[in-house]
Amino acid sequence: MADLLIAGGGLGGCAAAAAACAKGLSVVLTEETDWIGGQVTSQAVPLDEHKWIEKFGSTRRYREYREKVRQFYLRNLPLKEELLQSEKLNPGNALVSNLSHDPRVSVLVLNEMLSPYLISGQLRIHYHTVVKHVNRTGKKVTSVVLQHINGAETEIEAAYIIDATEAGDLLPLANIQYVTGSESRKETGEPHAGEESNLSNIQAFTYVLAMEYREGENHVIDEPEMYSFWKTFQPDFWPDKTLSYYAPHPITHEKREYGLFKGEGSFPLWDYRRIYAADHFKSDFSGDVTLLNWPQNDYFLGNIYGVTEQEKEKHLFQAKQLSLSLFYWLQTEAPRPDGNKGYPGLKLRGDVLGTEDGFAKAPYLREARRIKALYTITEQDVSPDFNKGTGKKYADSVGIGSYSIDLHPSLSGENYIDIPALPFHIPLGALIPQELDNLLAGNKNIGTTHITNGCYRLHPVEWNIGEACGELAAYCVHKRVNPADVREDENTLKEFQDLLKKSGFELEWPADFYQ
């Protein structure tokens, strides 16, 4: 028995656990791999954040997490003297992130943040564990059955359940309505929605791998099993072969040339998601380490949820083969400025990701099943064409975030959608499903559309969503009310939001932010 069960140990799940434990709940957290952290750890995606993140635009607990990551480097790594006093240390000096870092550091930091509750027994984490079955009576989940890696099962009764899985796995298990793919323009009124809904219009997923470059050495791997397939593969909407330095520009869709290193092509892929910038450190044991998560290894030939186990395994294998084939192409055939081909000094670094094969422990999923929520966020809520300064202000706001609407190519053959979105708010109603009283959405499975998923799916927003769910579960347990009641009653909502503010939540953007 527990007050709260959280399925999924990603950033949303960790934030939910920390918030709920701080409010006195007993919590069970499940994690499919042996690393908590999700996007930033087991999926190997560096923190992707808005430009104001150093000052505002996140919860206090998220800022504490970021500061702990920086302090780890300042305390433990041989940084060069000029970086020791840096207030904005970026260990990887990546283009995509102000705090790109080794995922093992986040694993350590997140475990440290949860350690008081783990040591006391208030929090239990079940690794290598998934939810196999959900028992419900009427509008309440009564218990869930966990399946562990050894095949054993454990039934857990909990007052509240948070689905913080990467794909919204509890939604079909709980037998409630949910959405996959894209809605039609008739349903949502969104300018960028299609004329018809499309269940397979789901963003590509990516199997990330880590690599280091060691000039003058030879680390060429054996030719991947599917290399001949991927070498000749070219989607209809792609401007060149997949294994090339060319991809569509995310906004214009024009043919865009990339390069591996700075000065090669219009965009240096190596710098994009680098997590270890060797020139920041006094050590000579490692060169730069970067993560291969580029347009060229987005996989969109099939989905891995809502399909048979055989189909899932096929697409996971092919996605790995795509990334490995791109890596092999870089080692052996990629054109170099000096007229030669290939960079044999590229070396797989599975140790960075806690694996033997060089890949992340789990695929990076950009889009999940989504709840039929009390409130669904649409493009009109965040678009500058419909709002001024910030996105729509909700009376039930539980946080803020900012990111453009960034949709990668989809399984149905749709190209990028990359359009502006204003700094936005997170409505409580988007976290609460219509059909259940004690289940909350704590990851990318909230009430967004396919379009708005593109700006609500990144690290600080996922954290805020999960942390708000943890706070809400605690409030409901202590006050003996349902989540929907918190939202509907004006006085109750105000009391809950005041508690969020005391816990370090920002419910609105600063007053002078958009003046």
Short mmCIF file of C-alpha atoms in Angstrom, two decimals:
data_model
loop_
_atom_site.label_atom_id
_atom_site.label_comp_id
_atom_site.label_asym_id
_atom_site.label_seq_id
_atom_site.Cartn_x
_atom_site.Cartn_y
_atom_site.Cartn_z
CA MET A 1 0.00 0.00 0.00
CA ALA A 2 1.23 3.51 -0.83
CA ASP A 3 -0.25 6.98 -1.01
CA LEU A 4 1.06 7.42 -4.53
CA LEU A 5 2.34 5.19 -7.30
CA ILE A 6 4.33 6.85 -10.09
CA ALA A 7 4.86 4.82 -13.25
CA GLY A 8 7.95 6.07 -15.06
CA GLY A 9 11.19 7.39 -13.61
CA GLY A 10 11.87 10.15 -16.12
CA LEU A 11 12.20 13.81 -15.17
CA GLY A 12 8.45 14.11 -14.62
CA GLY A 13 8.39 11.01 -12.44
CA CYS A 14 11.41 12.10 -10.39
CA ALA A 15 9.98 15.58 -9.87
CA ALA A 16 6.62 14.11 -8.85
CA ALA A 17 8.30 11.79 -6.36
CA ALA A 18 10.35 14.61 -4.81
CA ALA A 19 7.31 16.88 -4.47
CA ALA A 20 5.01 14.20 -3.04
CA CYS A 21 7.61 12.91 -0.58
CA ALA A 22 8.34 16.46 0.60
CA LYS A 23 4.64 16.74 1.43
CA GLY A 24 4.69 13.54 3.48
CA LEU A 25 3.31 10.91 1.08
CA SER A 26 4.59 7.36 0.81
CA VAL A 27 5.59 6.80 -2.82
CA VAL A 28 6.39 3.89 -5.13
CA LEU A 29 8.25 4.79 -8.35
CA THR A 30 8.82 2.40 -11.25
CA GLU A 31 11.53 2.65 -13.90
CA GLU A 32 11.98 0.44 -16.99
CA THR A 33 15.78 0.75 -17.02
CA ASP A 34 18.32 0.96 -14.21
CA TRP A 35 18.67 4.76 -14.55
CA ILE A 36 16.16 7.37 -13.44
CA GLY A 37 16.05 10.61 -15.42
CA GLY A 38 14.42 9.66 -18.72
CA GLN A 39 15.17 12.18 -21.46
CA VAL A 40 18.37 13.49 -19.93
CA THR A 41 19.83 10.12 -18.84
CA SER A 42 18.48 6.84 -20.21
CA GLN A 43 17.49 8.50 -23.51
CA ALA A 44 20.63 10.68 -23.71
CA VAL A 45 19.11 14.03 -24.70
CA PRO A 46 20.92 17.06 -23.20
CA LEU A 47 18.81 19.67 -21.45
CA ASP A 48 16.96 21.64 -24.12
CA GLU A 49 15.69 24.84 -22.52
CA HIS A 50 14.46 28.34 -23.22
CA LYS A 51 16.80 31.33 -23.18
CA TRP A 52 15.63 32.72 -19.82
CA ILE A 53 16.18 29.51 -17.87
CA GLU A 54 19.09 30.87 -15.81
CA LYS A 55 16.83 33.54 -14.27
CA PHE A 56 13.22 32.35 -14.41
CA GLY A 57 10.84 30.08 -16.24
CA SER A 58 11.01 26.89 -14.16
CA THR A 59 10.25 25.57 -10.71
CA ARG A 60 12.68 26.17 -7.86
CA ARG A 61 13.34 22.45 -7.57
CA TYR A 62 14.33 22.28 -11.26
CA ARG A 63 16.78 25.14 -10.71
CA GLU A 64 18.21 23.25 -7.73
CA TYR A 65 18.71 20.23 -9.97
CA ARG A 66 20.54 22.34 -12.57
CA GLU A 67 22.74 23.92 -9.91
CA LYS A 68 23.64 20.53 -8.47
CA VAL A 69 24.75 19.39 -11.94
CA ARG A 70 27.06 22.42 -12.24
CA GLN A 71 28.39 22.01 -8.72
CA PHE A 72 29.25 18.39 -9.41
CA TYR A 73 31.62 19.48 -12.16
CA LEU A 74 33.05 22.34 -10.12
CA ARG A 75 33.73 20.04 -7.15
CA ASN A 76 34.92 16.91 -8.89
CA LEU A 77 36.29 17.52 -12.38
CA PRO A 78 39.66 19.05 -13.36
CA LEU A 79 38.25 22.16 -14.99
CA LYS A 80 40.61 24.79 -16.34
CA GLU A 81 41.15 27.73 -13.99
CA GLU A 82 39.16 30.24 -16.02
CA LEU A 83 36.03 28.05 -15.69
CA LEU A 84 36.16 27.44 -11.95
CA GLN A 85 34.32 30.68 -11.16
CA SER A 86 31.85 30.36 -14.01
CA GLU A 87 28.23 30.94 -12.99
CA LYS A 88 27.03 29.45 -16.27
CA LEU A 89 29.36 26.52 -16.74
CA ASN A 90 28.40 24.42 -19.76
CA PRO A 91 30.50 21.22 -19.55
CA GLY A 92 29.76 20.18 -23.12
CA ASN A 93 29.63 23.67 -24.62
CA ALA A 94 26.82 22.42 -26.85
CA LEU A 95 24.84 24.53 -29.29
CA VAL A 96 21.52 23.10 -28.11
CA SER A 97 22.00 23.53 -24.37
CA ASN A 98 23.43 25.86 -21.75
CA LEU A 99 24.04 22.89 -19.50
CA SER A 100 24.97 19.92 -21.69
CA HIS A 101 26.58 17.27 -19.51
CA ASP A 102 27.37 13.61 -19.07
CA PRO A 103 24.11 11.74 -18.34
CA ARG A 104 25.83 9.86 -15.52
CA VAL A 105 26.05 13.16 -13.64
CA SER A 106 22.28 13.61 -13.79
CA VAL A 107 21.79 10.06 -12.56
CA LEU A 108 23.93 10.87 -9.52
CA VAL A 109 22.25 14.23 -8.91
CA LEU A 110 18.70 12.90 -9.18
CA ASN A 111 19.51 10.02 -6.84
CA GLU A 112 21.02 12.49 -4.38
CA MET A 113 17.89 14.64 -4.50
CA LEU A 114 15.71 11.61 -3.75
CA SER A 115 18.12 9.99 -1.28
CA PRO A 116 16.53 11.32 1.96
CA TYR A 117 13.27 9.60 1.04
CA LEU A 118 14.96 6.43 -0.21
CA ILE A 119 17.00 6.07 2.97
CA SER A 120 13.97 6.58 5.20
CA GLY A 121 11.88 4.12 3.19
CA GLN A 122 9.30 6.76 2.30
CA LEU A 123 10.19 6.24 -1.37
CA ARG A 124 10.71 2.88 -3.05
CA ILE A 125 12.08 2.64 -6.60
CA HIS A 126 11.50 -0.53 -8.61
CA TYR A 127 14.04 -0.66 -11.45
CA HIS A 128 13.60 -2.80 -14.57
CA THR A 129 9.88 -2.73 -13.84
CA VAL A 130 6.77 -1.90 -15.87
CA VAL A 131 3.07 -1.75 -15.11
CA LYS A 132 1.47 -4.90 -16.50
CA HIS A 133 -2.13 -4.43 -15.41
CA VAL A 134 -4.37 -1.71 -13.98
CA ASN A 135 -7.38 -2.57 -11.84
CA ARG A 136 -10.17 -0.01 -11.69
CA THR A 137 -13.64 0.26 -10.27
CA GLY A 138 -15.80 2.96 -11.77
CA LYS A 139 -13.79 6.18 -11.91
CA LYS A 140 -10.98 5.02 -9.65
CA VAL A 141 -7.89 2.92 -10.12
CA THR A 142 -7.81 0.51 -7.19
CA SER A 143 -4.42 -1.12 -7.77
CA VAL A 144 -1.74 -1.75 -10.35
CA VAL A 145 0.24 -4.91 -11.03
CA LEU A 146 3.96 -4.39 -11.58
CA GLN A 147 6.08 -6.81 -13.60
CA HIS A 148 9.77 -7.03 -12.73
CA ILE A 149 12.61 -8.08 -14.99
CA ASN A 150 12.71 -11.56 -13.45
CA GLY A 151 9.04 -12.11 -14.30
CA ALA A 152 7.79 -11.68 -10.74
CA GLU A 153 4.71 -9.55 -10.18
CA THR A 154 3.78 -7.16 -7.38
CA GLU A 155 0.34 -5.66 -6.82
CA ILE A 156 0.36 -2.14 -5.39
CA GLU A 157 -2.66 -0.34 -3.96
CA ALA A 158 -2.35 3.43 -4.01
CA ALA A 159 -4.65 6.37 -3.40
CA TYR A 160 -3.30 8.16 -6.49
CA ILE A 161 -1.52 7.11 -9.67
CA ILE A 162 0.67 9.26 -11.91
CA ASP A 163 1.36 8.00 -15.42
CA ALA A 164 4.81 9.46 -16.04
CA THR A 165 5.78 6.83 -18.61
CA GLU A 166 7.37 7.94 -21.86
CA ALA A 167 4.49 6.68 -24.01
CA GLY A 168 1.46 7.03 -21.72
CA ASP A 169 1.48 3.29 -21.12
CA LEU A 170 -1.15 3.28 -18.35
CA LEU A 171 -3.85 4.88 -20.48
CA PRO A 172 -4.82 1.76 -22.46
CA LEU A 173 -4.25 -0.42 -19.38
CA ALA A 174 -6.73 1.73 -17.44
CA ASN A 175 -9.18 1.47 -20.34
CA ILE A 176 -9.71 5.20 -20.74
CA GLN A 177 -9.95 7.30 -23.87
CA TYR A 178 -6.72 8.72 -25.22
CA VAL A 179 -5.38 10.30 -28.38
CA THR A 180 -2.51 9.30 -30.65
CA GLY A 181 -1.35 10.99 -33.79
CA SER A 182 -2.81 14.24 -35.06
CA GLU A 183 -6.24 15.80 -34.72
CA SER A 184 -8.10 17.34 -37.65
CA ARG A 185 -8.53 21.06 -38.14
CA LYS A 186 -12.27 20.53 -37.74
CA GLU A 187 -11.68 19.10 -34.24
CA THR A 188 -9.27 21.74 -32.93
CA GLY A 189 -9.45 24.73 -35.26
CA GLU A 190 -5.65 24.79 -35.34
CA PRO A 191 -4.21 26.54 -38.41
CA HIS A 192 -1.47 23.92 -38.83
CA ALA A 193 -3.63 20.85 -38.24
CA GLY A 194 -4.45 18.65 -41.22
CA GLU A 195 -7.85 18.39 -42.85
CA GLU A 196 -8.25 14.88 -41.45
CA SER A 197 -7.09 13.28 -38.21
CA ASN A 198 -4.26 10.78 -38.62
CA LEU A 199 -3.46 8.14 -36.01
CA SER A 200 -0.03 7.46 -37.50
CA ASN A 201 1.05 11.10 -37.63
CA ILE A 202 3.40 10.54 -34.68
CA GLN A 203 6.84 12.12 -34.52
CA ALA A 204 9.91 10.06 -35.26
CA PHE A 205 11.80 8.53 -32.37
CA THR A 206 15.59 8.28 -32.11
CA TYR A 207 18.04 5.77 -30.71
CA VAL A 208 20.88 7.98 -29.52
CA LEU A 209 24.49 6.83 -29.32
CA ALA A 210 27.58 8.47 -27.80
CA MET A 211 30.89 8.94 -29.62
CA GLU A 212 34.31 10.44 -29.11
CA TYR A 213 36.78 11.56 -31.77
CA ARG A 214 40.40 10.46 -31.50
CA GLU A 215 42.40 11.86 -34.40
CA GLY A 216 44.92 9.40 -35.86
CA GLU A 217 43.32 6.31 -34.33
CA ASN A 218 41.20 3.62 -35.96
CA HIS A 219 38.01 2.51 -34.25
CA VAL A 220 36.03 1.44 -37.31
CA ILE A 221 33.27 -1.02 -36.38
CA ASP A 222 32.06 -3.96 -38.44
CA GLU A 223 29.62 -3.00 -41.17
CA PRO A 224 26.12 -2.92 -39.61
CA GLU A 225 23.66 -5.57 -40.71
CA MET A 226 21.29 -3.07 -42.38
CA TYR A 227 23.95 -0.71 -43.73
CA SER A 228 23.19 -1.41 -47.41
CA PHE A 229 19.51 -0.62 -46.79
CA TRP A 230 20.09 2.63 -44.93
CA LYS A 231 22.84 3.72 -47.33
CA THR A 232 20.36 3.83 -50.22
CA PHE A 233 17.28 4.89 -48.26
CA GLN A 234 15.71 8.25 -49.19
CA PRO A 235 12.21 9.26 -48.04
CA ASP A 236 10.00 11.08 -50.52
CA PHE A 237 10.21 14.32 -48.53
CA TRP A 238 13.99 14.12 -47.92
CA PRO A 239 16.36 16.08 -50.16
CA ASP A 240 19.07 13.40 -50.32
CA LYS A 241 20.03 9.98 -49.02
CA THR A 242 19.49 9.56 -45.27
CA LEU A 243 23.19 8.81 -44.81
CA SER A 244 24.46 12.15 -46.00
CA TYR A 245 25.11 15.66 -44.73
CA TYR A 246 21.80 16.85 -46.17
CA ALA A 247 18.39 17.17 -44.52
CA PRO A 248 15.37 19.47 -44.81
CA HIS A 249 15.63 22.83 -43.10
CA PRO A 250 13.15 22.50 -40.19
CA ILE A 251 11.33 25.73 -41.10
CA THR A 252 11.66 26.15 -44.88
CA HIS A 253 12.11 22.46 -45.84
CA GLU A 254 14.80 23.57 -48.27
CA LYS A 255 17.85 21.35 -48.70
CA ARG A 256 20.25 22.16 -45.88
CA GLU A 257 23.89 21.09 -45.79
CA TYR A 258 25.38 20.00 -42.50
CA GLY A 259 28.97 19.19 -41.61
CA LEU A 260 30.61 17.15 -38.91
CA PHE A 261 32.97 19.73 -37.45
CA LYS A 262 33.00 23.53 -37.29
CA GLY A 263 33.76 25.04 -40.70
CA GLU A 264 32.29 22.05 -42.55
CA GLY A 265 28.86 22.82 -44.03
CA SER A 266 26.45 25.39 -42.65
CA PHE A 267 25.86 23.64 -39.33
CA PRO A 268 28.44 21.71 -37.22
CA LEU A 269 26.69 18.56 -36.05
CA TRP A 270 29.51 17.67 -33.67
CA ASP A 271 28.91 20.79 -31.56
CA TYR A 272 25.15 20.38 -31.54
CA ARG A 273 24.78 17.91 -28.64
CA ARG A 274 28.32 17.71 -27.32
CA ILE A 275 28.36 16.68 -23.63
CA TYR A 276 32.11 16.80 -22.95
CA ALA A 277 34.15 19.69 -24.34
CA ALA A 278 37.73 18.48 -23.92
CA ASP A 279 39.18 22.00 -23.98
CA HIS A 280 37.27 22.76 -20.74
CA PHE A 281 39.27 20.21 -18.77
CA LYS A 282 42.88 19.62 -17.78
CA SER A 283 42.63 15.88 -18.42
CA ASP A 284 44.01 14.30 -21.62
CA PHE A 285 42.19 11.01 -21.20
CA SER A 286 39.23 11.90 -23.40
CA GLY A 287 38.57 13.98 -26.45
CA ASP A 288 35.23 15.65 -27.12
CA VAL A 289 32.21 13.40 -26.57
CA THR A 290 29.00 14.12 -28.44
CA LEU A 291 25.62 12.47 -28.87
CA LEU A 292 24.38 11.33 -32.26
CA ASN A 293 20.82 12.67 -32.29
CA TRP A 294 20.52 14.41 -35.62
CA PRO A 295 17.95 14.71 -38.43
CA GLN A 296 19.73 11.83 -40.19
CA ASN A 297 18.92 9.24 -37.49
CA ASP A 298 15.31 10.14 -36.75
CA TYR A 299 13.41 6.87 -37.29
CA PHE A 300 9.95 7.10 -38.83
CA LEU A 301 9.29 3.68 -40.40
CA GLY A 302 7.07 2.49 -37.56
CA ASN A 303 5.88 2.98 -34.02
CA ILE A 304 6.84 1.13 -30.83
CA TYR A 305 3.65 1.57 -28.80
CA GLY A 306 0.17 0.43 -29.72
CA VAL A 307 1.71 -2.35 -31.83
CA THR A 308 2.49 -6.04 -31.32
CA GLU A 309 5.62 -7.02 -29.43
CA GLN A 310 7.05 -8.38 -32.69
CA GLU A 311 6.48 -5.05 -34.46
CA LYS A 312 7.98 -3.16 -31.53
CA GLU A 313 11.14 -5.26 -31.55
CA LYS A 314 11.47 -4.88 -35.32
CA HIS A 315 11.32 -1.09 -35.19
CA LEU A 316 13.65 -0.85 -32.19
CA PHE A 317 16.18 -2.99 -34.06
CA GLN A 318 15.86 -0.97 -37.26
CA ALA A 319 16.17 2.31 -35.38
CA LYS A 320 19.39 1.10 -33.77
CA GLN A 321 20.63 -0.03 -37.15
CA LEU A 322 19.92 3.42 -38.59
CA SER A 323 22.00 5.15 -35.91
CA LEU A 324 24.76 2.57 -36.15
CA SER A 325 24.79 2.84 -39.96
CA LEU A 326 25.08 6.63 -39.74
CA PHE A 327 27.99 6.19 -37.34
CA TYR A 328 29.68 3.69 -39.68
CA TRP A 329 29.10 6.03 -42.65
CA LEU A 330 30.81 8.82 -40.70
CA GLN A 331 33.74 6.51 -39.97
CA THR A 332 34.17 5.26 -43.53
CA GLU A 333 32.44 7.31 -46.21
CA ALA A 334 31.61 10.81 -45.00
CA PRO A 335 33.27 13.39 -47.28
CA ARG A 336 36.06 15.40 -45.66
CA PRO A 337 37.26 18.91 -46.56
CA ASP A 338 40.68 17.47 -47.45
CA GLY A 339 39.13 15.30 -50.15
CA ASN A 340 39.41 12.06 -48.21
CA LYS A 341 36.51 10.05 -46.84
CA GLY A 342 35.55 9.01 -43.34
CA TYR A 343 36.71 9.65 -39.81
CA PRO A 344 38.05 6.31 -38.51
CA GLY A 345 38.98 8.01 -35.22
CA LEU A 346 35.32 8.13 -34.20
CA LYS A 347 34.85 5.82 -31.24
CA LEU A 348 31.66 4.50 -29.64
CA ARG A 349 31.39 5.47 -25.96
CA GLY A 350 28.81 3.19 -24.46
CA ASP A 351 30.36 3.71 -21.02
CA VAL A 352 28.96 7.24 -21.06
CA LEU A 353 25.45 5.83 -21.49
CA GLY A 354 25.88 2.83 -19.20
CA THR A 355 25.70 0.28 -22.03
CA GLU A 356 28.00 -2.11 -23.88
CA ASP A 357 26.81 -1.29 -27.39
CA GLY A 358 27.18 2.50 -27.34
CA PHE A 359 23.45 3.19 -27.43
CA ALA A 360 21.26 4.91 -24.89
CA LYS A 361 19.39 2.58 -22.57
CA ALA A 362 16.06 3.57 -24.13
CA PRO A 363 14.87 5.27 -27.33
CA TYR A 364 14.06 8.96 -27.23
CA LEU A 365 10.29 9.27 -27.73
CA ARG A 366 9.07 12.72 -28.71
CA GLU A 367 5.37 11.96 -28.64
CA ALA A 368 3.19 9.80 -26.40
CA ARG A 369 -0.40 8.74 -26.09
CA ARG A 370 -2.30 11.75 -24.70
CA ILE A 371 -5.15 11.82 -22.23
CA LYS A 372 -8.61 13.11 -23.05
CA ALA A 373 -8.17 15.89 -20.52
CA LEU A 374 -10.43 18.32 -18.75
CA TYR A 375 -8.67 20.93 -20.88
CA THR A 376 -6.79 20.44 -24.15
CA ILE A 377 -4.09 22.95 -25.11
CA THR A 378 -4.35 24.00 -28.76
CA GLU A 379 -2.16 25.97 -31.14
CA GLN A 380 -4.36 29.01 -30.57
CA ASP A 381 -3.33 29.01 -26.90
CA VAL A 382 0.36 29.54 -27.65
CA SER A 383 0.52 31.15 -31.09
CA PRO A 384 1.59 34.81 -31.51
CA ASP A 385 -1.18 35.06 -34.09
CA PHE A 386 -3.77 34.71 -31.31
CA ASN A 387 -2.00 36.16 -28.25
CA LYS A 388 0.21 39.05 -27.24
CA GLY A 389 3.29 38.78 -25.04
CA THR A 390 2.66 35.30 -23.70
CA GLY A 391 0.36 32.45 -24.48
CA LYS A 392 -3.12 32.14 -23.04
CA LYS A 393 -3.36 32.83 -19.31
CA TYR A 394 -5.25 30.11 -17.48
CA ALA A 395 -7.04 30.60 -14.18
CA ASP A 396 -5.77 27.14 -13.18
CA SER A 397 -2.10 27.67 -14.14
CA VAL A 398 0.37 25.35 -12.40
CA GLY A 399 3.53 26.47 -14.18
CA ILE A 400 5.17 28.07 -17.17
CA GLY A 401 7.46 27.08 -20.01
CA SER A 402 8.73 28.13 -23.40
CA TYR A 403 9.74 26.35 -26.60
CA SER A 404 8.83 26.67 -30.24
CA ILE A 405 6.37 24.26 -31.81
CA ASP A 406 8.98 21.80 -33.01
CA LEU A 407 7.56 18.69 -34.67
CA HIS A 408 9.97 16.24 -36.27
CA PRO A 409 9.06 14.19 -39.37
CA SER A 410 6.35 11.68 -38.63
CA LEU A 411 5.58 8.02 -39.19
CA SER A 412 2.97 9.02 -41.77
CA GLY A 413 5.50 10.90 -43.91
CA GLU A 414 4.81 14.44 -42.75
CA ASN A 415 7.79 16.80 -42.84
CA TYR A 416 8.95 19.12 -40.05
CA ILE A 417 6.59 21.65 -38.53
CA ASP A 418 8.65 24.36 -36.82
CA ILE A 419 6.65 27.48 -36.00
CA PRO A 420 6.79 30.13 -33.27
CA ALA A 421 5.13 29.70 -29.90
CA LEU A 422 4.98 32.35 -27.21
CA PRO A 423 6.17 31.65 -23.66
CA PHE A 424 3.24 29.68 -22.32
CA HIS A 425 1.44 28.50 -19.18
CA ILE A 426 0.59 24.98 -18.01
CA PRO A 427 -3.11 24.54 -17.15
CA LEU A 428 -4.04 22.14 -14.38
CA GLY A 429 -6.91 20.84 -16.49
CA ALA A 430 -4.46 19.40 -19.01
CA LEU A 431 -3.04 17.06 -16.34
CA ILE A 432 -6.41 15.55 -15.33
CA PRO A 433 -8.20 12.94 -17.47
CA GLN A 434 -11.94 13.16 -17.95
CA GLU A 435 -12.66 9.57 -16.97
CA LEU A 436 -10.70 8.86 -13.78
CA ASP A 437 -10.64 10.59 -10.40
CA ASN A 438 -7.24 9.41 -9.15
CA LEU A 439 -4.97 9.16 -12.19
CA LEU A 440 -2.85 12.09 -13.37
CA ALA A 441 -0.70 12.63 -16.47
CA GLY A 442 2.90 13.43 -15.53
CA ASN A 443 4.91 13.45 -18.76
CA LYS A 444 4.28 14.08 -22.47
CA ASN A 445 0.87 12.42 -22.11
CA ILE A 446 -0.98 15.54 -20.93
CA GLY A 447 -3.87 17.17 -22.77
CA THR A 448 -2.03 18.69 -25.68
CA THR A 449 -2.76 18.23 -29.36
CA HIS A 450 -0.25 16.78 -31.80
CA ILE A 451 0.68 20.37 -32.64
CA THR A 452 1.16 21.69 -29.10
CA ASN A 453 2.98 18.56 -27.99
CA GLY A 454 5.79 20.13 -30.01
CA CYS A 455 6.34 22.85 -27.40
CA TYR A 456 5.32 21.05 -24.18
CA ARG A 457 7.65 18.04 -24.52
CA LEU A 458 11.08 19.30 -23.37
CA HIS A 459 12.93 18.91 -20.07
CA PRO A 460 11.89 21.85 -17.82
CA VAL A 461 8.25 21.58 -18.85
CA GLU A 462 8.13 17.83 -18.25
CA TRP A 463 9.68 18.45 -14.83
CA ASN A 464 7.09 21.14 -14.02
CA ILE A 465 4.24 18.87 -15.12
CA GLY A 466 5.49 16.00 -12.97
CA GLU A 467 6.19 18.18 -9.96
CA ALA A 468 2.70 19.72 -10.18
CA CYS A 469 1.20 16.22 -10.26
CA GLY A 470 3.14 15.28 -7.13
CA GLU A 471 1.94 18.40 -5.36
CA LEU A 472 -1.63 17.79 -6.49
CA ALA A 473 -1.64 14.18 -5.30
CA ALA A 474 -0.38 15.29 -1.89
CA TYR A 475 -2.97 18.06 -1.66
CA CYS A 476 -5.78 15.69 -2.58
CA VAL A 477 -4.67 13.05 -0.07
CA HIS A 478 -4.44 15.57 2.76
CA LYS A 479 -7.65 17.45 1.89
CA ARG A 480 -9.65 14.38 0.82
CA VAL A 481 -10.70 15.96 -2.46
CA ASN A 482 -10.47 14.87 -6.09
CA PRO A 483 -8.18 16.64 -8.61
CA ALA A 484 -11.14 17.83 -10.66
CA ASP A 485 -12.66 19.39 -7.52
CA VAL A 486 -9.45 21.36 -6.92
CA ARG A 487 -9.75 22.84 -10.37
CA GLU A 488 -13.47 23.55 -10.25
CA ASP A 489 -13.73 25.23 -6.83
CA GLU A 490 -12.33 28.75 -6.91
CA ASN A 491 -11.28 28.87 -3.25
CA THR A 492 -9.74 25.40 -3.31
CA LEU A 493 -7.84 26.23 -6.49
CA LYS A 494 -6.47 29.43 -4.98
CA GLU A 495 -5.33 27.58 -1.87
CA PHE A 496 -3.58 24.95 -4.00
CA GLN A 497 -1.91 27.55 -6.20
CA ASP A 498 -0.71 29.46 -3.12
CA LEU A 499 0.90 26.25 -1.89
CA LEU A 500 2.56 25.80 -5.30
CA LYS A 501 4.03 29.29 -5.07
CA LYS A 502 5.42 28.53 -1.60
CA SER A 503 6.98 25.37 -3.07
CA GLY A 504 8.76 27.45 -5.72
CA PHE A 505 6.42 27.25 -8.71
CA GLU A 506 6.15 30.17 -11.12
CA LEU A 507 2.55 30.38 -12.30
CA GLU A 508 2.94 33.42 -14.55
CA TRP A 509 5.72 35.04 -16.51
CA PRO A 510 7.16 38.19 -14.83
CA ALA A 511 4.91 41.24 -15.15
CA ASP A 512 7.49 43.23 -17.13
CA PHE A 513 8.51 40.24 -19.25
CA TYR A 514 6.47 41.22 -22.32
CA GLN A 515 6.16 44.99 -21.89
#
